[in-house]
XYZ file of N, CA and C in Angstrom:
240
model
N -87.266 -139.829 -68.056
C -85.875 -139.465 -67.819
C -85.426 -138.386 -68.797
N -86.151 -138.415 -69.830
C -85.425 -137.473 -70.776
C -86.060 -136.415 -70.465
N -87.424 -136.196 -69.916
C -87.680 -134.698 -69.620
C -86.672 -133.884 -67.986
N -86.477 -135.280 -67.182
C -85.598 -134.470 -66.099
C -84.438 -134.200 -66.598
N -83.423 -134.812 -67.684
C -82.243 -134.450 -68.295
C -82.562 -132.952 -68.781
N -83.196 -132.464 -69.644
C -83.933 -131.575 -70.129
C -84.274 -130.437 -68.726
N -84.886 -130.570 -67.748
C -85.099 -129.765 -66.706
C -83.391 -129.301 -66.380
N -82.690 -130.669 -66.565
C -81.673 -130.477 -65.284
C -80.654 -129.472 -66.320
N -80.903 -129.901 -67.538
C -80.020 -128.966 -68.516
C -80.065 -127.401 -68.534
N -81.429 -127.405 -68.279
C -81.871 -125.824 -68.420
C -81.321 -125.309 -67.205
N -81.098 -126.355 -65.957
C -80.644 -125.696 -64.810
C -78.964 -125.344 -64.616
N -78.399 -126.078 -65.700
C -76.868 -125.508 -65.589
C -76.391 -127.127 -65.583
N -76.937 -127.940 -65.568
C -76.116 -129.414 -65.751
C -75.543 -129.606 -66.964
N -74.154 -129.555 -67.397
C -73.428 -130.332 -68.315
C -73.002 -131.733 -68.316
N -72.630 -132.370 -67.550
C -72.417 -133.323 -67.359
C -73.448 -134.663 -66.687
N -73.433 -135.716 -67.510
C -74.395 -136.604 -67.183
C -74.030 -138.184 -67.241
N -74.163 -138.684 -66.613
C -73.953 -140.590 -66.612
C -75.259 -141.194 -66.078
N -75.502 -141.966 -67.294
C -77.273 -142.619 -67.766
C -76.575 -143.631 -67.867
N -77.944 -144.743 -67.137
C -77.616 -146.141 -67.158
C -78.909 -146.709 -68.012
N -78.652 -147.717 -69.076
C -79.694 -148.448 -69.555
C -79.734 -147.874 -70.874
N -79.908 -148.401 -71.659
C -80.283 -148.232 -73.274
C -81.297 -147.373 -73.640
N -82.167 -147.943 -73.222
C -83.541 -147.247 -73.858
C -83.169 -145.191 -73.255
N -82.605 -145.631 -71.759
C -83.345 -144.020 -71.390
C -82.044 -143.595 -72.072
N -80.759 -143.829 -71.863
C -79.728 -143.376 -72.682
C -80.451 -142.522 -73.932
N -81.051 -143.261 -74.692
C -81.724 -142.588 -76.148
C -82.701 -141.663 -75.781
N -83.718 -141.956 -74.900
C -84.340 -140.546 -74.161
C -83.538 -139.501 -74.299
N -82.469 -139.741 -73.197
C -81.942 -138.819 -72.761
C -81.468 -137.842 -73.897
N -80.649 -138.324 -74.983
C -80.128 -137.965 -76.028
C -80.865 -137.164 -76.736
N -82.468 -137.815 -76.792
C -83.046 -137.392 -77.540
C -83.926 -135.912 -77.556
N -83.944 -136.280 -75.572
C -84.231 -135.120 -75.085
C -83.822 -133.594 -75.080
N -82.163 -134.097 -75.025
C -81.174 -133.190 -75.208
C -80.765 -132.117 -76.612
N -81.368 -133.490 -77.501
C -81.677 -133.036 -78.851
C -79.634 -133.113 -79.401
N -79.083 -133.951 -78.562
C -77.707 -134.005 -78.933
C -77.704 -135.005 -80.474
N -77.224 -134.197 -81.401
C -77.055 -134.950 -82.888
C -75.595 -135.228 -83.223
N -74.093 -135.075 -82.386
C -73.085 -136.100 -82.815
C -72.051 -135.247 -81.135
N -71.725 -137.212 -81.350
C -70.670 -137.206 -79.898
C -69.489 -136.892 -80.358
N -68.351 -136.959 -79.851
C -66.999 -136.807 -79.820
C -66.753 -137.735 -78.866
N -66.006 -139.025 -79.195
C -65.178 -140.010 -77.936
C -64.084 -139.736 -77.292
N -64.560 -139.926 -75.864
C -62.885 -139.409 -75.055
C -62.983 -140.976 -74.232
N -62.438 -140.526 -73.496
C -61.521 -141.719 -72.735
C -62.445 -142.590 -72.298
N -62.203 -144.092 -72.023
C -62.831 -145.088 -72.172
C -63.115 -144.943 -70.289
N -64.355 -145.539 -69.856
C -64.736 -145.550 -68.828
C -64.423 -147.041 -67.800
N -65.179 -148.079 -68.832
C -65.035 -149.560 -68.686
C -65.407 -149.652 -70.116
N -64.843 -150.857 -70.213
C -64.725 -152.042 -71.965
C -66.250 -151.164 -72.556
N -65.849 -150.941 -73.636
C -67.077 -150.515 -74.260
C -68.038 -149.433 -74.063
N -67.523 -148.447 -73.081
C -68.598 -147.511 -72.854
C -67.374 -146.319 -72.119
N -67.260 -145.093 -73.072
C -66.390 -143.890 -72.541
C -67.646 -142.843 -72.649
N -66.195 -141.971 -72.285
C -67.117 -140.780 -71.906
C -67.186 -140.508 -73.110
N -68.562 -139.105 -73.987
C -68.442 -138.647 -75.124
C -68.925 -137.252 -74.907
N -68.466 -136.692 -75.646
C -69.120 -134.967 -75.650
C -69.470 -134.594 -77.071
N -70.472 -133.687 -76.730
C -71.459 -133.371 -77.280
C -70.498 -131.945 -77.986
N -70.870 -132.435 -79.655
C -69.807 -131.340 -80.302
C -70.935 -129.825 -80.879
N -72.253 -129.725 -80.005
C -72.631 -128.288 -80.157
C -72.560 -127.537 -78.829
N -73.319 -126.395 -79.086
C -73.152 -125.599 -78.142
C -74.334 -125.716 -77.188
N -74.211 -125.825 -75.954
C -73.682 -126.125 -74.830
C -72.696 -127.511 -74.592
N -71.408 -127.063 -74.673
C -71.164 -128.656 -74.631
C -71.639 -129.365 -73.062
N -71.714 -130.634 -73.493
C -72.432 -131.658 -72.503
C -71.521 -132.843 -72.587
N -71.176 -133.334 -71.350
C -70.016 -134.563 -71.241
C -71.613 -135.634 -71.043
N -71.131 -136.493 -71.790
C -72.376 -137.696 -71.628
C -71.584 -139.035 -71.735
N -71.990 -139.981 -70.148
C -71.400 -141.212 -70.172
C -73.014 -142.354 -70.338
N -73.035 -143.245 -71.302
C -74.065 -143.591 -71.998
C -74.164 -144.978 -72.260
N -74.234 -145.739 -70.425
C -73.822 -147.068 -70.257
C -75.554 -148.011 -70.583
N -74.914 -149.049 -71.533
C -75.935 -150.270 -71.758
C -76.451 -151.079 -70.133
N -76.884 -151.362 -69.614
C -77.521 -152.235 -68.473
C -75.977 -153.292 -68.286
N -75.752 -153.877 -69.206
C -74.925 -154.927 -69.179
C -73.440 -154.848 -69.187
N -72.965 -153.266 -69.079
C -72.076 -152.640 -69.086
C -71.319 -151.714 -68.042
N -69.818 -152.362 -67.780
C -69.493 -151.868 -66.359
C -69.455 -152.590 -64.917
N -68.740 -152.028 -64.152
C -68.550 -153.491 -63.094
C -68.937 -152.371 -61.801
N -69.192 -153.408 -60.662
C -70.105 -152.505 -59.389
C -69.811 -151.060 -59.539
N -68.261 -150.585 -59.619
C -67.915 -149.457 -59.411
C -67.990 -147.956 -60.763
N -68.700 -148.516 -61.178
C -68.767 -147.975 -63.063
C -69.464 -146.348 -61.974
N -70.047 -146.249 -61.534
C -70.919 -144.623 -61.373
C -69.338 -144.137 -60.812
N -68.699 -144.559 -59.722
C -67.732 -143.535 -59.227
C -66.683 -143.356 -60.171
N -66.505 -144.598 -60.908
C -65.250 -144.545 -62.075
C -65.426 -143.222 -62.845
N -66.656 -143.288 -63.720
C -66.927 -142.107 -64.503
C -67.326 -140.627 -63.714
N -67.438 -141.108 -62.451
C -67.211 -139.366 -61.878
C -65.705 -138.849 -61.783
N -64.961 -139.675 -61.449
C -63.612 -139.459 -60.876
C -62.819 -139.209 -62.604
N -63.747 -139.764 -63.518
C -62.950 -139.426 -65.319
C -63.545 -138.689 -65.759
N -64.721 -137.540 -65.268
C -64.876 -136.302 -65.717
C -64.106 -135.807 -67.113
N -64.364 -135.672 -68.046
C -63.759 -134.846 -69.065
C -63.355 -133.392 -68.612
């Protein structure tokens, strides 16, 4: 997952919502993102955050256990 985040970045994707822990940190890691900025809360415990270098990147960065059926459309429709 973190190398398609990485593909999809190079292709013009800023914005991303990852489900699960582990790839969450892939993803991050892939991205090579080193500090968030918190914006608005998505569901209990998990908002959106952006990425404070350059390219900014909106990243929603949900645990497995986090969020209720509707958590993917919630955080599209709360776009930063």
């Amino acid at each position: 997952m973190g190398k398609l985040a990485l593909r999809l970045r190079q292709a013009g994707v800023c914005n991303f919502i990852v489900a699960g822990g582990e790839t969450s940190g892939a993803v991050m890691a892939a991205l090579q993102v080193r500090s968030l900025r918190i914006g608005p809360e998505i569901a209990p415990g998990v908002p959106w955050t952006v990425g404070e270098d350059e390219p900014r990147l909106c990243l929603a960065l949900k645990s497995g256990n986090f969020g209720g059926d509707d958590f993917f459309e919630k955080a599209v429709r709360m776009l930063p």
